[in-house]
N, CA and C atoms as an extended XYZ file, in Angstrom:
330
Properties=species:S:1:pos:R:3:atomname:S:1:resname:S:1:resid:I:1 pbc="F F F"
N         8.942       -2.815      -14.078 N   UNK     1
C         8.076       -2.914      -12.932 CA  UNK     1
C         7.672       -1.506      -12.511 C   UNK     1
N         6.715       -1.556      -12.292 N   UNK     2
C         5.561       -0.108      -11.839 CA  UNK     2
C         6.499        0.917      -10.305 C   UNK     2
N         6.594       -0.189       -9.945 N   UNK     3
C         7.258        0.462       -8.389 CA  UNK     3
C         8.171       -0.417       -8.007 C   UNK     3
N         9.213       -0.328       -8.779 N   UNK     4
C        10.547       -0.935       -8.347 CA  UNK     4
C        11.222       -1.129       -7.117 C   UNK     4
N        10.762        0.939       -6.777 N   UNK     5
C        11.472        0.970       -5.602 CA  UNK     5
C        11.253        0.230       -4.190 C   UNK     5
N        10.311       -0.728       -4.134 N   UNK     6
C         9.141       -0.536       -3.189 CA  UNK     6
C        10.114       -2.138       -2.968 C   UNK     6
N        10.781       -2.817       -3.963 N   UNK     7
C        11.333       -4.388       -3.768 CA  UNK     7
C        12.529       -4.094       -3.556 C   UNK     7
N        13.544       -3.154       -3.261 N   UNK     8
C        14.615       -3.069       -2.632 CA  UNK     8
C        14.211       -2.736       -1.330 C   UNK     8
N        12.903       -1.519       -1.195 N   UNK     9
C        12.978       -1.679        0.188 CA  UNK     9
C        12.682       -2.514        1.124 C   UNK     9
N        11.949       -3.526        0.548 N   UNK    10
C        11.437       -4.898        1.159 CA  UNK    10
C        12.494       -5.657        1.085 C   UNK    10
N        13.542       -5.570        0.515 N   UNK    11
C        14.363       -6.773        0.540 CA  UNK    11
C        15.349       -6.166        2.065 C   UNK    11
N        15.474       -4.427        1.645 N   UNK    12
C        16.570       -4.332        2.643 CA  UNK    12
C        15.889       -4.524        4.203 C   UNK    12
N        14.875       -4.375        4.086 N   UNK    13
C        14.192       -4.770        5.439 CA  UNK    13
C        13.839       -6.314        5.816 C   UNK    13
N        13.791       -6.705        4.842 N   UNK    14
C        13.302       -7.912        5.421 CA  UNK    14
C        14.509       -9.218        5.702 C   UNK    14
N        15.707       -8.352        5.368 N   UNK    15
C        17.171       -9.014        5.668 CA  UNK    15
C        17.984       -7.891        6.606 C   UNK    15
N        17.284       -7.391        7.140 N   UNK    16
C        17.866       -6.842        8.239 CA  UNK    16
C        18.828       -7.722        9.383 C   UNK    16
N        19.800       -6.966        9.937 N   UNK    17
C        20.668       -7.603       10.377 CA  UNK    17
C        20.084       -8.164       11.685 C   UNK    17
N        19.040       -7.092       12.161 N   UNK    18
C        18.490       -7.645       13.656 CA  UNK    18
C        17.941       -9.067       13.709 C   UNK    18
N        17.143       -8.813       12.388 N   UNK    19
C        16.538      -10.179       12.294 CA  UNK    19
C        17.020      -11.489       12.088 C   UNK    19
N        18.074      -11.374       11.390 N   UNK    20
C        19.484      -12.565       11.128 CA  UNK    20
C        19.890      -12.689       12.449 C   UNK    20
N        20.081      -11.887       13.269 N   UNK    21
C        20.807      -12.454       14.083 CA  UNK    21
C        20.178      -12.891       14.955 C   UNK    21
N        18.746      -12.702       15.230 N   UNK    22
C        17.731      -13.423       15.907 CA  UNK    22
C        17.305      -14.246       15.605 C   UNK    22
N        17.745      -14.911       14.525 N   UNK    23
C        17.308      -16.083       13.622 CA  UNK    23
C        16.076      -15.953       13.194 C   UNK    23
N        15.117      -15.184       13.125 N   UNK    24
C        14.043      -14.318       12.953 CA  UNK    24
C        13.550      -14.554       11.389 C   UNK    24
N        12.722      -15.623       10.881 N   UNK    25
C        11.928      -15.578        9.318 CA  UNK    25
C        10.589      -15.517        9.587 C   UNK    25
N         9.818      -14.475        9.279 N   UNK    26
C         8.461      -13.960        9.599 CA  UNK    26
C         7.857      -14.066        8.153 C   UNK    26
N         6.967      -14.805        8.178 N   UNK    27
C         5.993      -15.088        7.242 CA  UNK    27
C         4.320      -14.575        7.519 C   UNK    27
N         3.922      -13.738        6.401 N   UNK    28
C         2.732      -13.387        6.110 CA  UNK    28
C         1.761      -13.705        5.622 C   UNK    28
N         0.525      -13.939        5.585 N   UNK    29
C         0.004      -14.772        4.962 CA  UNK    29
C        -1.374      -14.101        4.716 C   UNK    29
N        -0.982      -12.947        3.587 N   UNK    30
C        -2.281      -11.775        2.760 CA  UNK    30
C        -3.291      -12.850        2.734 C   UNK    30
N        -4.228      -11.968        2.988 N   UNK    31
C        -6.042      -12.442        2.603 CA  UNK    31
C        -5.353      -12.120        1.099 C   UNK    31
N        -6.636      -13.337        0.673 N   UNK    32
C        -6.473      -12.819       -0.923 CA  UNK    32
C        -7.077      -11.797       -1.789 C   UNK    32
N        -7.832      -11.366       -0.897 N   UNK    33
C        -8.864       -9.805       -1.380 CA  UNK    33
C        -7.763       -8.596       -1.561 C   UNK    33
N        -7.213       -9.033       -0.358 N   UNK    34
C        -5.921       -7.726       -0.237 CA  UNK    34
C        -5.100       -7.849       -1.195 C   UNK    34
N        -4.368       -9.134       -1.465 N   UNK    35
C        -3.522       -8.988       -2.812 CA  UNK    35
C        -4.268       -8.662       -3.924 C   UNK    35
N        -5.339       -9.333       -3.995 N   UNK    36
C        -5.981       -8.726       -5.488 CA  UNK    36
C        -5.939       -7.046       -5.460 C   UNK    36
N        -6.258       -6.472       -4.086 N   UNK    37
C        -6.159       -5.310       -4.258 CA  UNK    37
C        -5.323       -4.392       -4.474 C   UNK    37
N        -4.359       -5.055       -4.074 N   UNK    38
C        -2.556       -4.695       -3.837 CA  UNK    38
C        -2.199       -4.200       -5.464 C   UNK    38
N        -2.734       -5.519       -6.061 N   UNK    39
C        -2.491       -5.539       -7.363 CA  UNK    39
C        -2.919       -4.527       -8.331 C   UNK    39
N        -4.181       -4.180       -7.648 N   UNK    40
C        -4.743       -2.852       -8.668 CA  UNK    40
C        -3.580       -2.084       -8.539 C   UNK    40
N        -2.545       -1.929       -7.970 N   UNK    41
C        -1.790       -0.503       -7.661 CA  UNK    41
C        -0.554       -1.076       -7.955 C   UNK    41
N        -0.246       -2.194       -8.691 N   UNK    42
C         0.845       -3.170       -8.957 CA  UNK    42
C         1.864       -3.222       -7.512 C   UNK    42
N         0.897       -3.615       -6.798 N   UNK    43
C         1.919       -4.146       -5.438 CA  UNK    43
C         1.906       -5.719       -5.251 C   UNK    43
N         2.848       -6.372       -5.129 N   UNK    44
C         2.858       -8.023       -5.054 CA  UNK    44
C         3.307       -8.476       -3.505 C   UNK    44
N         3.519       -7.827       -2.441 N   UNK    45
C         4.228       -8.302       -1.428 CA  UNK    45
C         4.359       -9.388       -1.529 C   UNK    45
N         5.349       -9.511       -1.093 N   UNK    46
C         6.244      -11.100       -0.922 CA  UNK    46
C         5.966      -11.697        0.403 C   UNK    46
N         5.995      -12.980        0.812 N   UNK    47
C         5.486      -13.707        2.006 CA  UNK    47
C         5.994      -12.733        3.245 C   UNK    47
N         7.655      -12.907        3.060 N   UNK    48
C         8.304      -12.018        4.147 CA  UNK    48
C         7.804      -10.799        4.272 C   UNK    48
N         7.303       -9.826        3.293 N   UNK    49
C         7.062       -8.287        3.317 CA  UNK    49
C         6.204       -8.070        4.553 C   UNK    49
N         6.643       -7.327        5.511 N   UNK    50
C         5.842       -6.689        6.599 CA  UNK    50
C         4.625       -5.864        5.947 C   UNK    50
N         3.335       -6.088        6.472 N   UNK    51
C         2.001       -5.262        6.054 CA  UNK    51
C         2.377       -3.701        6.186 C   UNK    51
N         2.995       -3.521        7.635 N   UNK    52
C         3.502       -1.950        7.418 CA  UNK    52
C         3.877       -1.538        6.328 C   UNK    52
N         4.756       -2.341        6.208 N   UNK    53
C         5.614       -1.569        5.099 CA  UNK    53
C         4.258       -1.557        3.527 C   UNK    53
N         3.884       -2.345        3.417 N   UNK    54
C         2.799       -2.881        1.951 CA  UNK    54
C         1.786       -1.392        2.560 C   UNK    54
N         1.472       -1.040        3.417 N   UNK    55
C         0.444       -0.263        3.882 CA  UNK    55
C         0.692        1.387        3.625 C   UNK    55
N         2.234        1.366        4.226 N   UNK    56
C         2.983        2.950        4.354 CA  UNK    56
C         3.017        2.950        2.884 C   UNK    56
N         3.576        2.042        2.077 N   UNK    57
C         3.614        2.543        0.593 CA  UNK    57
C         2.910        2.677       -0.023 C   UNK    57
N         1.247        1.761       -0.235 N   UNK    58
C         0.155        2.403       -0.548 CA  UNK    58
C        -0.391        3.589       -0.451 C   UNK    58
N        -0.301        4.251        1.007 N   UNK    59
C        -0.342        5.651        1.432 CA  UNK    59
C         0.131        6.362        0.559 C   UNK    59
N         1.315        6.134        0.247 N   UNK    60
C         2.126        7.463        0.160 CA  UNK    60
C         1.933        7.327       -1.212 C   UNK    60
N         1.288        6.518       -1.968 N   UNK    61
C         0.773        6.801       -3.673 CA  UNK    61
C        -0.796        7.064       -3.419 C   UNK    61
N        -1.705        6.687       -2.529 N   UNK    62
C        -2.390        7.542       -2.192 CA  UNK    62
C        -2.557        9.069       -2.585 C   UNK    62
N        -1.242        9.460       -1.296 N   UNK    63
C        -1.111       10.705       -0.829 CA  UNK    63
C        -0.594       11.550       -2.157 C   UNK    63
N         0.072       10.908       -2.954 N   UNK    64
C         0.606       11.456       -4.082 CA  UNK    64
C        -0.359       11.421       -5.385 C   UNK    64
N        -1.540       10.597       -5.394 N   UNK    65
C        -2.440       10.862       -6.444 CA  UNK    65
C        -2.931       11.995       -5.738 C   UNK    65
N        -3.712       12.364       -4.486 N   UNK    66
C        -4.550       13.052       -3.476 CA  UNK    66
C        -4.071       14.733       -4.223 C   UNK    66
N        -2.696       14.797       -3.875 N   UNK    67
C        -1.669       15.998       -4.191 CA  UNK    67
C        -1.874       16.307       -5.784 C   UNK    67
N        -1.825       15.704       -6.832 N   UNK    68
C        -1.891       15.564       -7.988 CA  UNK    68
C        -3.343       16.128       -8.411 C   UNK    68
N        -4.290       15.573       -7.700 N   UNK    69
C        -5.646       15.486       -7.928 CA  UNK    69
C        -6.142       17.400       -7.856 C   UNK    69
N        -5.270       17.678       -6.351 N   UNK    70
C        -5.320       19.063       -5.858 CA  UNK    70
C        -4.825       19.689       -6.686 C   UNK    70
N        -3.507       19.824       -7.174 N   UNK    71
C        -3.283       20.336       -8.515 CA  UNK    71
C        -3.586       20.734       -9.487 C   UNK    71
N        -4.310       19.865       -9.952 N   UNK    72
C        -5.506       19.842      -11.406 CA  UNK    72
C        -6.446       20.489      -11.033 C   UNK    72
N        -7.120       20.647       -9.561 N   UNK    73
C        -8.174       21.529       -9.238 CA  UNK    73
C        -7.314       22.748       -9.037 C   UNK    73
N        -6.745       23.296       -8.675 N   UNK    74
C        -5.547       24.934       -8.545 CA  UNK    74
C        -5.712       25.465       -9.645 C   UNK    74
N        -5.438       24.511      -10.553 N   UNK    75
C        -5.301       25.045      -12.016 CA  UNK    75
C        -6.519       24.959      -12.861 C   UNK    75
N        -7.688       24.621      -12.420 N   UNK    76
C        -8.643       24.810      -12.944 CA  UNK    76
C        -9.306       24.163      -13.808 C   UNK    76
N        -8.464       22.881      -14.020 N   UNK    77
C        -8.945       21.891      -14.738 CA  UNK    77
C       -10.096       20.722      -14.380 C   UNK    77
N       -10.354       21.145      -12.646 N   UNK    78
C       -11.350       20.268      -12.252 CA  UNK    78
C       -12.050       21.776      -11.593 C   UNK    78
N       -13.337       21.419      -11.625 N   UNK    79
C       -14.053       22.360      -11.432 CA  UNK    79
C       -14.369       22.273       -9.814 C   UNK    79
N       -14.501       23.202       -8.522 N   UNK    80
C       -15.114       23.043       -7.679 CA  UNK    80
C       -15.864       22.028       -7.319 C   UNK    80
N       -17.280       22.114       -7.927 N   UNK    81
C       -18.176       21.270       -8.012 CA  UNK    81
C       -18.426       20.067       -8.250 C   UNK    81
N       -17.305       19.605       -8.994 N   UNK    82
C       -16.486       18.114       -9.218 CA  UNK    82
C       -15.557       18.028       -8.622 C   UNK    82
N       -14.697       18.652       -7.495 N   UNK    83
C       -13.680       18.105       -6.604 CA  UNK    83
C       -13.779       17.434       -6.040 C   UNK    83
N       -14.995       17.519       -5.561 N   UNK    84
C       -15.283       16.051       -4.002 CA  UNK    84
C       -15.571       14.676       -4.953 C   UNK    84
N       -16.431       15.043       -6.012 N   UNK    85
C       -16.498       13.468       -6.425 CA  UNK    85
C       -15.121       12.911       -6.630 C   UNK    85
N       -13.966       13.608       -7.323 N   UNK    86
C       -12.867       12.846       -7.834 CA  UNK    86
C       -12.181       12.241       -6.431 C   UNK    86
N       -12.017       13.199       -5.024 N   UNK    87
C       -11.834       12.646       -3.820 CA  UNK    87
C       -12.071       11.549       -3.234 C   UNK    87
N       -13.441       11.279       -3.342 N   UNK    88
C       -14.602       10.025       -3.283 CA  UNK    88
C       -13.854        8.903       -4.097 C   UNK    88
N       -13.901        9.263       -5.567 N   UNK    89
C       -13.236        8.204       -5.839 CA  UNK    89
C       -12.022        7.864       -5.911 C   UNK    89
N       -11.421        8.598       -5.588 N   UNK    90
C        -9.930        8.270       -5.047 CA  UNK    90
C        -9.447        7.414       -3.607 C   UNK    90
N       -10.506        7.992       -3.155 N   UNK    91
C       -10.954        7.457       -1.775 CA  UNK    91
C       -10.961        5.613       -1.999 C   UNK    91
N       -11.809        5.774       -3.056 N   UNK    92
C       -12.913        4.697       -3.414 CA  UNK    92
C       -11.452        3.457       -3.716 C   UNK    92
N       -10.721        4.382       -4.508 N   UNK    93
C        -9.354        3.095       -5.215 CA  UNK    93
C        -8.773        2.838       -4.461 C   UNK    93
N        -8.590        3.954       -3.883 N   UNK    94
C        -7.689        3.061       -2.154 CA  UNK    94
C        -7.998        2.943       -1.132 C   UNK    94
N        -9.230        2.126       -1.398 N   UNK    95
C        -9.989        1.844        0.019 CA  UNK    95
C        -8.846        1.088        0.900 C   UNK    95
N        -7.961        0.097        0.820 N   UNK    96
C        -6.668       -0.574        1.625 CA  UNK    96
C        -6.240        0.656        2.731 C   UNK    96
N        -6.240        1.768        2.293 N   UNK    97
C        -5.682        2.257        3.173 CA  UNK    97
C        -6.297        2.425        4.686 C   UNK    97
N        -7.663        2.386        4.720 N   UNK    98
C        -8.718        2.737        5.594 CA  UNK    98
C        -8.932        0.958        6.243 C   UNK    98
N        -8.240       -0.290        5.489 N   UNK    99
C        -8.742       -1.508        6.030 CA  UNK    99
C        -7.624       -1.472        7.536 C   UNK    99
N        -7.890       -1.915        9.038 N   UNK   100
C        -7.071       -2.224        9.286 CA  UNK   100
C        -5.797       -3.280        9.270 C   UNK   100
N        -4.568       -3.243        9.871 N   UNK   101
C        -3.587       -4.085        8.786 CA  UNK   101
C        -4.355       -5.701        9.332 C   UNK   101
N        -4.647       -5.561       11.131 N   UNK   102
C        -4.797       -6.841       11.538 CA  UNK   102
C        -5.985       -7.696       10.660 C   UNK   102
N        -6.398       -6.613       10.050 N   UNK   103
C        -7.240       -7.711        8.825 CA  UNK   103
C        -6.835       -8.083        7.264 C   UNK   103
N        -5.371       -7.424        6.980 N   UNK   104
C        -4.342       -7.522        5.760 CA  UNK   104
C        -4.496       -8.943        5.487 C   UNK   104
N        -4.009       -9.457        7.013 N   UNK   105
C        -2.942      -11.091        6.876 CA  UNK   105
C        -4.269      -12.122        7.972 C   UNK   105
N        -4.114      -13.174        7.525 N   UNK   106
C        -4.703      -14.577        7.766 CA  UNK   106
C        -4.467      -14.865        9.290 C   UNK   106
N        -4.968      -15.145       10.380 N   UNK   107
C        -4.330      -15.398       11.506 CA  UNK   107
C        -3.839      -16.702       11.614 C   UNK   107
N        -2.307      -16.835       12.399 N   UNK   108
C        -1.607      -18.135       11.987 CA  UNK   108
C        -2.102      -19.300       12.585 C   UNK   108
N        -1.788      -20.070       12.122 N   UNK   109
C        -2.540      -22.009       11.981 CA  UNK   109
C        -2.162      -22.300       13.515 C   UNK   109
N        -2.437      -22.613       14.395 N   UNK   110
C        -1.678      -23.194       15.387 CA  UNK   110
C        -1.969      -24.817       15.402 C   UNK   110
């Protein structure tokens, strides 16, 4: 799996003790645009997975292509003049990050 780490931290959060003891099972319910999108970046959240959390971790591979990207321009392998486009489209792959979350998840059935 692509990002392993990302399903322990969802598990340890989403069995948190606060929530057990509040009797507390919170269910999500992703638009399906968002999972498809999730997926470009091999993210699957699980029903329980809080959007925060699906959101902060997108970021931070974001933030870590973003860093990477800067890199390759330092060193000269991307030219000035082509920096902003690769930005743009970096931009472009993780548009999720810029959606807000209250539009992640489905509003619930009453």
């Amino acid at each position: 799996m692509r990002h392993a780490g990302l399903q322990s931290t969802v598990e340890s959060v989403s069995r948190s003790p606060d929530a057990a003891r509040l009797g507390l099972c919170v269910t999500f319910r992703y638009r399906p645009q968002i999972l498809d999108e999730l997926a470009t970046h091999g993210v699957r959240p699980a029903p329980h997975t809080p959007p925060e959390l699906v959101h902060e971790y997108v970021n931070d591979l974001y933030r870590y292509e973003l860093r990477r990207l800067r890199a390759r321009h330092m060193r000269g392998e991307i030219p000035k003049p082509a920096y902003s486009a690769h930005v743009v489209a970096l931009r472009k792959k993780y548009i999720l990050v810029s959606v807000p979350l209250r539009l992640w998840t489905m509003p619930d059935e009453e």
